[in-house]
Amino acid sequence: MFLNLRARTYWLISLVLFLLAIGFVLLCIYSPGESNTIFIVLMTIDLILMTFAIQIAIQKSIKYRPKPEVFEGKRYQKTIDFDEALKLHGFTLRNRHIGRSYIKIEGKKAFKVVIIDDSSTYFDNVEEPKDEQLSHRLDQCNKFTGLEIFINPDEKLNERVIDFSFQTDKVYYTALVRENDEYICKNYIEPSDKHKDNYNKLLNILGLNVIEEKTNETNE
């Protein structure tokens, strides 16, 4: 229990022990020989306790507060129906536990879009049927562009969606969440030259236009 007190309490304890130490010093100076030894022992114990109290007070007063990581956001406006657009451009639909998964392979490039209406079951561990033929074709691709779109994100999803964006030499993957009439990428990673054209192509297919941030300009 002694270790669970607040920093202010330890500073007060340290102050009391310091005042006691001064008192023991005075008693050592002015007390008779036999009593002097007792006060020296008490003073020594007091100084040891004061040292511990000060150390704990300092540790509790100086807390490491990591700088919050800032993620760049990107907002998009939807102009066409996602499902109709993907079917129109030859994407193959596969119904999955989390939502509607669309895949298209063009030569060595693969595109994937997953539309999730209900995010409450997104993190459920459900084993999906495997398509060995599709897996083999995907293994032959050297570029993969993926996008997950959450129509009705819940609180848990909103807290973790920033982890869905990543980029490697072969893969660019990210996620959008709908907020009102906008679709927001909460952790936008600028696509490298290897992925930029593929990502922009996917956005064009989906009819997602970037909403430019307004800047306040003053006329002089």
mmCIF file with all atom_site columns, C-alpha atoms in Angstrom:
data_model
loop_
_atom_site.group_PDB
_atom_site.id
_atom_site.type_symbol
_atom_site.label_atom_id
_atom_site.label_alt_id
_atom_site.label_comp_id
_atom_site.label_asym_id
_atom_site.label_entity_id
_atom_site.label_seq_id
_atom_site.pdbx_PDB_ins_code
_atom_site.Cartn_x
_atom_site.Cartn_y
_atom_site.Cartn_z
_atom_site.occupancy
_atom_site.B_iso_or_equiv
_atom_site.pdbx_formal_charge
_atom_site.auth_seq_id
_atom_site.auth_comp_id
_atom_site.auth_asym_id
_atom_site.auth_atom_id
_atom_site.pdbx_PDB_model_num
ATOM 1   C CA . MET A 1 1   ? 0.000   0.000   0.000   1.00 0.00 ? 1   MET A CA 1
ATOM 2   C CA . PHE A 1 2   ? 2.893   2.354   0.773   1.00 0.00 ? 2   PHE A CA 1
ATOM 3   C CA . LEU A 1 3   ? 3.986   2.200   -2.878  1.00 0.00 ? 3   LEU A CA 1
ATOM 4   C CA . ASN A 1 4   ? 0.527   3.089   -4.251  1.00 0.00 ? 4   ASN A CA 1
ATOM 5   C CA . LEU A 1 5   ? 0.322   6.598   -2.817  1.00 0.00 ? 5   LEU A CA 1
ATOM 6   C CA . ARG A 1 6   ? 0.355   9.731   -4.918  1.00 0.00 ? 6   ARG A CA 1
ATOM 7   C CA . ALA A 1 7   ? 3.489   11.750  -5.628  1.00 0.00 ? 7   ALA A CA 1
ATOM 8   C CA . ARG A 1 8   ? 2.307   14.645  -3.428  1.00 0.00 ? 8   ARG A CA 1
ATOM 9   C CA . THR A 1 9   ? 1.982   12.288  -0.467  1.00 0.00 ? 9   THR A CA 1
ATOM 10  C CA . TYR A 1 10  ? 5.568   11.107  -0.877  1.00 0.00 ? 10  TYR A CA 1
ATOM 11  C CA . TRP A 1 11  ? 6.804   14.698  -1.003  1.00 0.00 ? 11  TRP A CA 1
ATOM 12  C CA . LEU A 1 12  ? 4.962   15.427  2.252   1.00 0.00 ? 12  LEU A CA 1
ATOM 13  C CA . ILE A 1 13  ? 6.477   12.314  3.836   1.00 0.00 ? 13  ILE A CA 1
ATOM 14  C CA . SER A 1 14  ? 9.910   13.431  2.654   1.00 0.00 ? 14  SER A CA 1
ATOM 15  C CA . LEU A 1 15  ? 9.379   16.873  4.208   1.00 0.00 ? 15  LEU A CA 1
ATOM 16  C CA . VAL A 1 16  ? 8.324   15.363  7.538   1.00 0.00 ? 16  VAL A CA 1
ATOM 17  C CA . LEU A 1 17  ? 11.347  13.034  7.531   1.00 0.00 ? 17  LEU A CA 1
ATOM 18  C CA . PHE A 1 18  ? 13.607  15.990  6.703   1.00 0.00 ? 18  PHE A CA 1
ATOM 19  C CA . LEU A 1 19  ? 12.265  17.973  9.670   1.00 0.00 ? 19  LEU A CA 1
ATOM 20  C CA . LEU A 1 20  ? 12.721  14.927  11.893  1.00 0.00 ? 20  LEU A CA 1
ATOM 21  C CA . ALA A 1 21  ? 16.315  14.604  10.653  1.00 0.00 ? 21  ALA A CA 1
ATOM 22  C CA . ILE A 1 22  ? 17.005  18.184  11.687  1.00 0.00 ? 22  ILE A CA 1
ATOM 23  C CA . GLY A 1 23  ? 15.495  17.469  15.088  1.00 0.00 ? 23  GLY A CA 1
ATOM 24  C CA . PHE A 1 24  ? 17.653  14.350  15.522  1.00 0.00 ? 24  PHE A CA 1
ATOM 25  C CA . VAL A 1 25  ? 20.775  16.338  14.604  1.00 0.00 ? 25  VAL A CA 1
ATOM 26  C CA . LEU A 1 26  ? 19.980  18.911  17.277  1.00 0.00 ? 26  LEU A CA 1
ATOM 27  C CA . LEU A 1 27  ? 19.281  16.186  19.813  1.00 0.00 ? 27  LEU A CA 1
ATOM 28  C CA . CYS A 1 28  ? 22.580  14.500  18.952  1.00 0.00 ? 28  CYS A CA 1
ATOM 29  C CA . ILE A 1 29  ? 24.420  17.733  19.580  1.00 0.00 ? 29  ILE A CA 1
ATOM 30  C CA . TYR A 1 30  ? 22.767  18.683  22.854  1.00 0.00 ? 30  TYR A CA 1
ATOM 31  C CA . SER A 1 31  ? 21.842  15.318  24.397  1.00 0.00 ? 31  SER A CA 1
ATOM 32  C CA . PRO A 1 32  ? 23.971  13.404  26.950  1.00 0.00 ? 32  PRO A CA 1
ATOM 33  C CA . GLY A 1 33  ? 26.330  10.678  25.744  1.00 0.00 ? 33  GLY A CA 1
ATOM 34  C CA . GLU A 1 34  ? 24.053  7.668   26.295  1.00 0.00 ? 34  GLU A CA 1
ATOM 35  C CA . SER A 1 35  ? 21.046  9.292   24.590  1.00 0.00 ? 35  SER A CA 1
ATOM 36  C CA . ASN A 1 36  ? 23.265  10.599  21.820  1.00 0.00 ? 36  ASN A CA 1
ATOM 37  C CA . THR A 1 37  ? 23.799  7.090   20.434  1.00 0.00 ? 37  THR A CA 1
ATOM 38  C CA . ILE A 1 38  ? 20.070  6.441   20.234  1.00 0.00 ? 38  ILE A CA 1
ATOM 39  C CA . PHE A 1 39  ? 19.444  9.675   18.359  1.00 0.00 ? 39  PHE A CA 1
ATOM 40  C CA . ILE A 1 40  ? 22.277  8.909   15.904  1.00 0.00 ? 40  ILE A CA 1
ATOM 41  C CA . VAL A 1 41  ? 20.646  5.547   15.098  1.00 0.00 ? 41  VAL A CA 1
ATOM 42  C CA . LEU A 1 42  ? 17.232  7.179   14.708  1.00 0.00 ? 42  LEU A CA 1
ATOM 43  C CA . MET A 1 43  ? 18.707  9.890   12.502  1.00 0.00 ? 43  MET A CA 1
ATOM 44  C CA . THR A 1 44  ? 20.377  7.262   10.288  1.00 0.00 ? 44  THR A CA 1
ATOM 45  C CA . ILE A 1 45  ? 17.105  5.361   9.860   1.00 0.00 ? 45  ILE A CA 1
ATOM 46  C CA . ASP A 1 46  ? 15.283  8.610   9.189   1.00 0.00 ? 46  ASP A CA 1
ATOM 47  C CA . LEU A 1 47  ? 17.760  9.616   6.434   1.00 0.00 ? 47  LEU A CA 1
ATOM 48  C CA . ILE A 1 48  ? 17.435  6.202   4.766   1.00 0.00 ? 48  ILE A CA 1
ATOM 49  C CA . LEU A 1 49  ? 13.634  6.437   4.773   1.00 0.00 ? 49  LEU A CA 1
ATOM 50  C CA . MET A 1 50  ? 13.777  10.002  3.478   1.00 0.00 ? 50  MET A CA 1
ATOM 51  C CA . THR A 1 51  ? 16.035  8.914   0.599   1.00 0.00 ? 51  THR A CA 1
ATOM 52  C CA . PHE A 1 52  ? 13.565  6.210   -0.448  1.00 0.00 ? 52  PHE A CA 1
ATOM 53  C CA . ALA A 1 53  ? 10.603  8.587   -0.138  1.00 0.00 ? 53  ALA A CA 1
ATOM 54  C CA . ILE A 1 54  ? 12.312  11.212  -2.320  1.00 0.00 ? 54  ILE A CA 1
ATOM 55  C CA . GLN A 1 55  ? 13.216  8.627   -4.989  1.00 0.00 ? 55  GLN A CA 1
ATOM 56  C CA . ILE A 1 56  ? 9.634   7.376   -5.191  1.00 0.00 ? 56  ILE A CA 1
ATOM 57  C CA . ALA A 1 57  ? 8.278   10.941  -5.243  1.00 0.00 ? 57  ALA A CA 1
ATOM 58  C CA . ILE A 1 58  ? 10.561  11.815  -8.165  1.00 0.00 ? 58  ILE A CA 1
ATOM 59  C CA . GLN A 1 59  ? 9.569   8.673   -10.103 1.00 0.00 ? 59  GLN A CA 1
ATOM 60  C CA . LYS A 1 60  ? 5.878   9.405   -9.653  1.00 0.00 ? 60  LYS A CA 1
ATOM 61  C CA . SER A 1 61  ? 6.263   13.088  -10.463 1.00 0.00 ? 61  SER A CA 1
ATOM 62  C CA . ILE A 1 62  ? 8.192   12.574  -13.699 1.00 0.00 ? 62  ILE A CA 1
ATOM 63  C CA . LYS A 1 63  ? 6.010   10.378  -15.869 1.00 0.00 ? 63  LYS A CA 1
ATOM 64  C CA . TYR A 1 64  ? 6.849   9.547   -19.461 1.00 0.00 ? 64  TYR A CA 1
ATOM 65  C CA . ARG A 1 65  ? 4.141   10.881  -21.709 1.00 0.00 ? 65  ARG A CA 1
ATOM 66  C CA . PRO A 1 66  ? 4.720   9.643   -25.260 1.00 0.00 ? 66  PRO A CA 1
ATOM 67  C CA . LYS A 1 67  ? 3.979   12.144  -27.979 1.00 0.00 ? 67  LYS A CA 1
ATOM 68  C CA . PRO A 1 68  ? 0.737   11.134  -29.684 1.00 0.00 ? 68  PRO A CA 1
ATOM 69  C CA . GLU A 1 69  ? 1.330   9.842   -33.184 1.00 0.00 ? 69  GLU A CA 1
ATOM 70  C CA . VAL A 1 70  ? -0.302  12.001  -35.835 1.00 0.00 ? 70  VAL A CA 1
ATOM 71  C CA . PHE A 1 71  ? -1.840  10.310  -38.860 1.00 0.00 ? 71  PHE A CA 1
ATOM 72  C CA . GLU A 1 72  ? -2.655  12.072  -42.094 1.00 0.00 ? 72  GLU A CA 1
ATOM 73  C CA . GLY A 1 73  ? -6.271  11.846  -43.176 1.00 0.00 ? 73  GLY A CA 1
ATOM 74  C CA . LYS A 1 74  ? -7.773  11.902  -46.657 1.00 0.00 ? 74  LYS A CA 1
ATOM 75  C CA . ARG A 1 75  ? -11.415 12.538  -47.478 1.00 0.00 ? 75  ARG A CA 1
ATOM 76  C CA . TYR A 1 76  ? -13.288 11.316  -50.558 1.00 0.00 ? 76  TYR A CA 1
ATOM 77  C CA . GLN A 1 77  ? -16.681 11.970  -52.125 1.00 0.00 ? 77  GLN A CA 1
ATOM 78  C CA . LYS A 1 78  ? -18.625 9.057   -53.582 1.00 0.00 ? 78  LYS A CA 1
ATOM 79  C CA . THR A 1 79  ? -20.136 9.675   -57.032 1.00 0.00 ? 79  THR A CA 1
ATOM 80  C CA . ILE A 1 80  ? -21.387 6.220   -58.115 1.00 0.00 ? 80  ILE A CA 1
ATOM 81  C CA . ASP A 1 81  ? -22.587 2.968   -56.565 1.00 0.00 ? 81  ASP A CA 1
ATOM 82  C CA . PHE A 1 82  ? -19.599 0.840   -55.524 1.00 0.00 ? 82  PHE A CA 1
ATOM 83  C CA . ASP A 1 83  ? -21.072 -2.574  -56.337 1.00 0.00 ? 83  ASP A CA 1
ATOM 84  C CA . GLU A 1 84  ? -22.352 -1.537  -59.759 1.00 0.00 ? 84  GLU A CA 1
ATOM 85  C CA . ALA A 1 85  ? -19.039 0.094   -60.648 1.00 0.00 ? 85  ALA A CA 1
ATOM 86  C CA . LEU A 1 86  ? -16.988 -2.963  -59.668 1.00 0.00 ? 86  LEU A CA 1
ATOM 87  C CA . LYS A 1 87  ? -19.227 -5.360  -61.581 1.00 0.00 ? 87  LYS A CA 1
ATOM 88  C CA . LEU A 1 88  ? -19.158 -3.050  -64.593 1.00 0.00 ? 88  LEU A CA 1
ATOM 89  C CA . HIS A 1 89  ? -15.337 -3.169  -64.605 1.00 0.00 ? 89  HIS A CA 1
ATOM 90  C CA . GLY A 1 90  ? -15.189 -6.953  -64.476 1.00 0.00 ? 90  GLY A CA 1
ATOM 91  C CA . PHE A 1 91  ? -14.478 -7.562  -60.783 1.00 0.00 ? 91  PHE A CA 1
ATOM 92  C CA . THR A 1 92  ? -15.462 -10.987 -59.495 1.00 0.00 ? 92  THR A CA 1
ATOM 93  C CA . LEU A 1 93  ? -17.731 -10.987 -56.444 1.00 0.00 ? 93  LEU A CA 1
ATOM 94  C CA . ARG A 1 94  ? -17.143 -13.393 -53.561 1.00 0.00 ? 94  ARG A CA 1
ATOM 95  C CA . ASN A 1 95  ? -19.472 -13.160 -50.561 1.00 0.00 ? 95  ASN A CA 1
ATOM 96  C CA . ARG A 1 96  ? -17.515 -13.451 -47.346 1.00 0.00 ? 96  ARG A CA 1
ATOM 97  C CA . HIS A 1 97  ? -18.309 -13.343 -43.638 1.00 0.00 ? 97  HIS A CA 1
ATOM 98  C CA . ILE A 1 98  ? -17.089 -9.762  -43.322 1.00 0.00 ? 98  ILE A CA 1
ATOM 99  C CA . GLY A 1 99  ? -18.790 -8.492  -46.469 1.00 0.00 ? 99  GLY A CA 1
ATOM 100 C CA . ARG A 1 100 ? -18.638 -8.418  -50.274 1.00 0.00 ? 100 ARG A CA 1
ATOM 101 C CA . SER A 1 101 ? -15.176 -9.095  -51.641 1.00 0.00 ? 101 SER A CA 1
ATOM 102 C CA . TYR A 1 102 ? -14.349 -8.104  -55.201 1.00 0.00 ? 102 TYR A CA 1
ATOM 103 C CA . ILE A 1 103 ? -11.222 -9.308  -57.025 1.00 0.00 ? 103 ILE A CA 1
ATOM 104 C CA . LYS A 1 104 ? -9.798  -8.487  -60.435 1.00 0.00 ? 104 LYS A CA 1
ATOM 105 C CA . ILE A 1 105 ? -6.487  -9.611  -61.926 1.00 0.00 ? 105 ILE A CA 1
ATOM 106 C CA . GLU A 1 106 ? -4.950  -7.793  -64.866 1.00 0.00 ? 106 GLU A CA 1
ATOM 107 C CA . GLY A 1 107 ? -1.781  -9.495  -65.990 1.00 0.00 ? 107 GLY A CA 1
ATOM 108 C CA . LYS A 1 108 ? 0.607   -9.246  -63.045 1.00 0.00 ? 108 LYS A CA 1
ATOM 109 C CA . LYS A 1 109 ? -1.548  -6.729  -61.175 1.00 0.00 ? 109 LYS A CA 1
ATOM 110 C CA . ALA A 1 110 ? -4.304  -7.610  -58.723 1.00 0.00 ? 110 ALA A CA 1
ATOM 111 C CA . PHE A 1 111 ? -7.028  -5.362  -57.317 1.00 0.00 ? 111 PHE A CA 1
ATOM 112 C CA . LYS A 1 112 ? -9.239  -6.119  -54.333 1.00 0.00 ? 112 LYS A CA 1
ATOM 113 C CA . VAL A 1 113 ? -12.123 -4.195  -52.795 1.00 0.00 ? 113 VAL A CA 1
ATOM 114 C CA . VAL A 1 114 ? -14.054 -5.369  -49.742 1.00 0.00 ? 114 VAL A CA 1
ATOM 115 C CA . ILE A 1 115 ? -17.294 -3.609  -48.830 1.00 0.00 ? 115 ILE A CA 1
ATOM 116 C CA . ILE A 1 116 ? -18.322 -4.105  -45.212 1.00 0.00 ? 116 ILE A CA 1
ATOM 117 C CA . ASP A 1 117 ? -21.816 -3.015  -44.220 1.00 0.00 ? 117 ASP A CA 1
ATOM 118 C CA . ASP A 1 118 ? -21.693 -4.361  -40.655 1.00 0.00 ? 118 ASP A CA 1
ATOM 119 C CA . SER A 1 119 ? -18.323 -3.911  -38.933 1.00 0.00 ? 119 SER A CA 1
ATOM 120 C CA . SER A 1 120 ? -19.481 -5.495  -35.657 1.00 0.00 ? 120 SER A CA 1
ATOM 121 C CA . THR A 1 121 ? -18.487 -8.959  -36.921 1.00 0.00 ? 121 THR A CA 1
ATOM 122 C CA . TYR A 1 122 ? -15.326 -7.865  -38.707 1.00 0.00 ? 122 TYR A CA 1
ATOM 123 C CA . PHE A 1 123 ? -12.948 -9.151  -36.033 1.00 0.00 ? 123 PHE A CA 1
ATOM 124 C CA . ASP A 1 124 ? -14.698 -12.506 -35.623 1.00 0.00 ? 124 ASP A CA 1
ATOM 125 C CA . ASN A 1 125 ? -12.415 -15.430 -36.337 1.00 0.00 ? 125 ASN A CA 1
ATOM 126 C CA . VAL A 1 126 ? -14.344 -17.218 -39.080 1.00 0.00 ? 126 VAL A CA 1
ATOM 127 C CA . GLU A 1 127 ? -12.676 -19.645 -41.482 1.00 0.00 ? 127 GLU A CA 1
ATOM 128 C CA . GLU A 1 128 ? -13.633 -18.901 -45.079 1.00 0.00 ? 128 GLU A CA 1
ATOM 129 C CA . PRO A 1 129 ? -13.615 -21.435 -47.956 1.00 0.00 ? 129 PRO A CA 1
ATOM 130 C CA . LYS A 1 130 ? -10.371 -21.316 -49.940 1.00 0.00 ? 130 LYS A CA 1
ATOM 131 C CA . ASP A 1 131 ? -10.140 -20.820 -53.683 1.00 0.00 ? 131 ASP A CA 1
ATOM 132 C CA . GLU A 1 132 ? -6.929  -22.598 -54.651 1.00 0.00 ? 132 GLU A CA 1
ATOM 133 C CA . GLN A 1 133 ? -7.124  -21.484 -58.269 1.00 0.00 ? 133 GLN A CA 1
ATOM 134 C CA . LEU A 1 134 ? -7.487  -17.827 -57.300 1.00 0.00 ? 134 LEU A CA 1
ATOM 135 C CA . SER A 1 135 ? -4.696  -18.116 -54.728 1.00 0.00 ? 135 SER A CA 1
ATOM 136 C CA . HIS A 1 136 ? -2.394  -19.512 -57.422 1.00 0.00 ? 136 HIS A CA 1
ATOM 137 C CA . ARG A 1 137 ? -3.204  -16.630 -59.778 1.00 0.00 ? 137 ARG A CA 1
ATOM 138 C CA . LEU A 1 138 ? -2.615  -14.077 -57.021 1.00 0.00 ? 138 LEU A CA 1
ATOM 139 C CA . ASP A 1 139 ? 0.770   -15.647 -56.281 1.00 0.00 ? 139 ASP A CA 1
ATOM 140 C CA . GLN A 1 140 ? 1.787   -14.853 -59.854 1.00 0.00 ? 140 GLN A CA 1
ATOM 141 C CA . CYS A 1 141 ? 1.069   -11.121 -59.386 1.00 0.00 ? 141 CYS A CA 1
ATOM 142 C CA . ASN A 1 142 ? 3.832   -8.683  -58.542 1.00 0.00 ? 142 ASN A CA 1
ATOM 143 C CA . LYS A 1 143 ? 1.538   -5.804  -57.553 1.00 0.00 ? 143 LYS A CA 1
ATOM 144 C CA . PHE A 1 144 ? -1.487  -5.933  -55.260 1.00 0.00 ? 144 PHE A CA 1
ATOM 145 C CA . THR A 1 145 ? -3.758  -2.980  -54.481 1.00 0.00 ? 145 THR A CA 1
ATOM 146 C CA . GLY A 1 146 ? -6.399  -3.482  -51.812 1.00 0.00 ? 146 GLY A CA 1
ATOM 147 C CA . LEU A 1 147 ? -9.091  -1.301  -50.291 1.00 0.00 ? 147 LEU A CA 1
ATOM 148 C CA . GLU A 1 148 ? -11.608 -2.020  -47.533 1.00 0.00 ? 148 GLU A CA 1
ATOM 149 C CA . ILE A 1 149 ? -14.661 0.226   -47.291 1.00 0.00 ? 149 ILE A CA 1
ATOM 150 C CA . PHE A 1 150 ? -16.637 0.317   -44.027 1.00 0.00 ? 150 PHE A CA 1
ATOM 151 C CA . ILE A 1 151 ? -20.155 1.619   -44.546 1.00 0.00 ? 151 ILE A CA 1
ATOM 152 C CA . ASN A 1 152 ? -21.236 1.590   -40.889 1.00 0.00 ? 152 ASN A CA 1
ATOM 153 C CA . PRO A 1 153 ? -18.071 1.596   -38.750 1.00 0.00 ? 153 PRO A CA 1
ATOM 154 C CA . ASP A 1 154 ? -18.480 1.055   -35.021 1.00 0.00 ? 154 ASP A CA 1
ATOM 155 C CA . GLU A 1 155 ? -16.310 2.432   -32.212 1.00 0.00 ? 155 GLU A CA 1
ATOM 156 C CA . LYS A 1 156 ? -13.974 -0.561  -32.120 1.00 0.00 ? 156 LYS A CA 1
ATOM 157 C CA . LEU A 1 157 ? -13.360 -0.366  -35.848 1.00 0.00 ? 157 LEU A CA 1
ATOM 158 C CA . ASN A 1 158 ? -12.723 3.379   -35.752 1.00 0.00 ? 158 ASN A CA 1
ATOM 159 C CA . GLU A 1 159 ? -10.075 2.865   -33.070 1.00 0.00 ? 159 GLU A CA 1
ATOM 160 C CA . ARG A 1 160 ? -8.189  0.214   -35.048 1.00 0.00 ? 160 ARG A CA 1
ATOM 161 C CA . VAL A 1 161 ? -8.693  1.240   -38.662 1.00 0.00 ? 161 VAL A CA 1
ATOM 162 C CA . ILE A 1 162 ? -5.450  3.242   -38.693 1.00 0.00 ? 162 ILE A CA 1
ATOM 163 C CA . ASP A 1 163 ? -3.604  -0.081  -38.560 1.00 0.00 ? 163 ASP A CA 1
ATOM 164 C CA . PHE A 1 164 ? -5.173  -1.220  -41.829 1.00 0.00 ? 164 PHE A CA 1
ATOM 165 C CA . SER A 1 165 ? -2.983  1.014   -44.002 1.00 0.00 ? 165 SER A CA 1
ATOM 166 C CA . PHE A 1 166 ? 0.397   -0.318  -45.079 1.00 0.00 ? 166 PHE A CA 1
ATOM 167 C CA . GLN A 1 167 ? 2.699   -0.373  -48.067 1.00 0.00 ? 167 GLN A CA 1
ATOM 168 C CA . THR A 1 168 ? 5.403   -2.771  -49.215 1.00 0.00 ? 168 THR A CA 1
ATOM 169 C CA . ASP A 1 169 ? 7.297   -3.308  -52.426 1.00 0.00 ? 169 ASP A CA 1
ATOM 170 C CA . LYS A 1 170 ? 4.443   -5.408  -53.838 1.00 0.00 ? 170 LYS A CA 1
ATOM 171 C CA . VAL A 1 171 ? 1.394   -4.423  -51.779 1.00 0.00 ? 171 VAL A CA 1
ATOM 172 C CA . TYR A 1 172 ? -0.539  -1.233  -51.148 1.00 0.00 ? 172 TYR A CA 1
ATOM 173 C CA . TYR A 1 173 ? -3.480  -1.638  -48.775 1.00 0.00 ? 173 TYR A CA 1
ATOM 174 C CA . THR A 1 174 ? -5.696  0.842   -46.990 1.00 0.00 ? 174 THR A CA 1
ATOM 175 C CA . ALA A 1 175 ? -9.225  1.383   -45.649 1.00 0.00 ? 175 ALA A CA 1
ATOM 176 C CA . LEU A 1 176 ? -11.991 3.962   -45.811 1.00 0.00 ? 176 LEU A CA 1
ATOM 177 C CA . VAL A 1 177 ? -14.760 4.598   -43.282 1.00 0.00 ? 177 VAL A CA 1
ATOM 178 C CA . ARG A 1 178 ? -17.991 6.393   -44.094 1.00 0.00 ? 178 ARG A CA 1
ATOM 179 C CA . GLU A 1 179 ? -18.795 9.455   -42.034 1.00 0.00 ? 179 GLU A CA 1
ATOM 180 C CA . ASN A 1 180 ? -22.000 11.175  -43.103 1.00 0.00 ? 180 ASN A CA 1
ATOM 181 C CA . ASP A 1 181 ? -21.644 11.559  -46.884 1.00 0.00 ? 181 ASP A CA 1
ATOM 182 C CA . GLU A 1 182 ? -17.856 11.287  -46.962 1.00 0.00 ? 182 GLU A CA 1
ATOM 183 C CA . TYR A 1 183 ? -15.412 8.385   -47.040 1.00 0.00 ? 183 TYR A CA 1
ATOM 184 C CA . ILE A 1 184 ? -12.337 8.985   -44.934 1.00 0.00 ? 184 ILE A CA 1
ATOM 185 C CA . CYS A 1 185 ? -8.943  7.311   -44.926 1.00 0.00 ? 185 CYS A CA 1
ATOM 186 C CA . LYS A 1 186 ? -7.783  7.962   -41.360 1.00 0.00 ? 186 LYS A CA 1
ATOM 187 C CA . ASN A 1 187 ? -4.213  6.840   -41.987 1.00 0.00 ? 187 ASN A CA 1
ATOM 188 C CA . TYR A 1 188 ? -3.377  7.909   -45.512 1.00 0.00 ? 188 TYR A CA 1
ATOM 189 C CA . ILE A 1 189 ? -0.044  6.656   -46.797 1.00 0.00 ? 189 ILE A CA 1
ATOM 190 C CA . GLU A 1 190 ? 1.119   8.330   -49.965 1.00 0.00 ? 190 GLU A CA 1
ATOM 191 C CA . PRO A 1 191 ? 1.483   5.575   -52.589 1.00 0.00 ? 191 PRO A CA 1
ATOM 192 C CA . SER A 1 192 ? 4.979   5.141   -53.950 1.00 0.00 ? 192 SER A CA 1
ATOM 193 C CA . ASP A 1 193 ? 5.617   5.405   -57.677 1.00 0.00 ? 193 ASP A CA 1
ATOM 194 C CA . LYS A 1 194 ? 5.158   1.620   -57.878 1.00 0.00 ? 194 LYS A CA 1
ATOM 195 C CA . HIS A 1 195 ? 1.600   1.830   -56.545 1.00 0.00 ? 195 HIS A CA 1
ATOM 196 C CA . LYS A 1 196 ? 0.366   5.330   -57.346 1.00 0.00 ? 196 LYS A CA 1
ATOM 197 C CA . ASP A 1 197 ? -1.171  4.564   -60.754 1.00 0.00 ? 197 ASP A CA 1
ATOM 198 C CA . ASN A 1 198 ? -2.855  1.376   -59.517 1.00 0.00 ? 198 ASN A CA 1
ATOM 199 C CA . TYR A 1 199 ? -4.338  3.099   -56.464 1.00 0.00 ? 199 TYR A CA 1
ATOM 200 C CA . ASN A 1 200 ? -5.595  6.052   -58.490 1.00 0.00 ? 200 ASN A CA 1
ATOM 201 C CA . LYS A 1 201 ? -7.095  3.625   -61.014 1.00 0.00 ? 201 LYS A CA 1
ATOM 202 C CA . LEU A 1 202 ? -8.987  1.863   -58.229 1.00 0.00 ? 202 LEU A CA 1
ATOM 203 C CA . LEU A 1 203 ? -10.313 5.181   -56.911 1.00 0.00 ? 203 LEU A CA 1
ATOM 204 C CA . ASN A 1 204 ? -11.478 6.133   -60.417 1.00 0.00 ? 204 ASN A CA 1
ATOM 205 C CA . ILE A 1 205 ? -13.265 2.805   -60.840 1.00 0.00 ? 205 ILE A CA 1
ATOM 206 C CA . LEU A 1 206 ? -15.066 3.364   -57.529 1.00 0.00 ? 206 LEU A CA 1
ATOM 207 C CA . GLY A 1 207 ? -15.914 6.965   -58.410 1.00 0.00 ? 207 GLY A CA 1
ATOM 208 C CA . LEU A 1 208 ? -14.144 8.330   -55.334 1.00 0.00 ? 208 LEU A CA 1
ATOM 209 C CA . ASN A 1 209 ? -12.986 11.912  -55.740 1.00 0.00 ? 209 ASN A CA 1
ATOM 210 C CA . VAL A 1 210 ? -10.604 13.567  -53.297 1.00 0.00 ? 210 VAL A CA 1
ATOM 211 C CA . ILE A 1 211 ? -12.152 16.393  -51.288 1.00 0.00 ? 211 ILE A CA 1
ATOM 212 C CA . GLU A 1 212 ? -9.578  19.148  -51.284 1.00 0.00 ? 212 GLU A CA 1
ATOM 213 C CA . GLU A 1 213 ? -8.975  20.888  -47.967 1.00 0.00 ? 213 GLU A CA 1
ATOM 214 C CA . LYS A 1 214 ? -10.019 24.516  -47.988 1.00 0.00 ? 214 LYS A CA 1
ATOM 215 C CA . THR A 1 215 ? -7.345  27.042  -47.065 1.00 0.00 ? 215 THR A CA 1
ATOM 216 C CA . ASN A 1 216 ? -8.063  30.488  -45.674 1.00 0.00 ? 216 ASN A CA 1
ATOM 217 C CA . GLU A 1 217 ? -6.553  33.105  -47.931 1.00 0.00 ? 217 GLU A CA 1
ATOM 218 C CA . THR A 1 218 ? -6.325  36.758  -47.009 1.00 0.00 ? 218 THR A CA 1
ATOM 219 C CA . ASN A 1 219 ? -6.213  39.415  -49.673 1.00 0.00 ? 219 ASN A CA 1
ATOM 220 C CA . GLU A 1 220 ? -3.727  42.120  -48.996 1.00 0.00 ? 220 GLU A CA 1
#
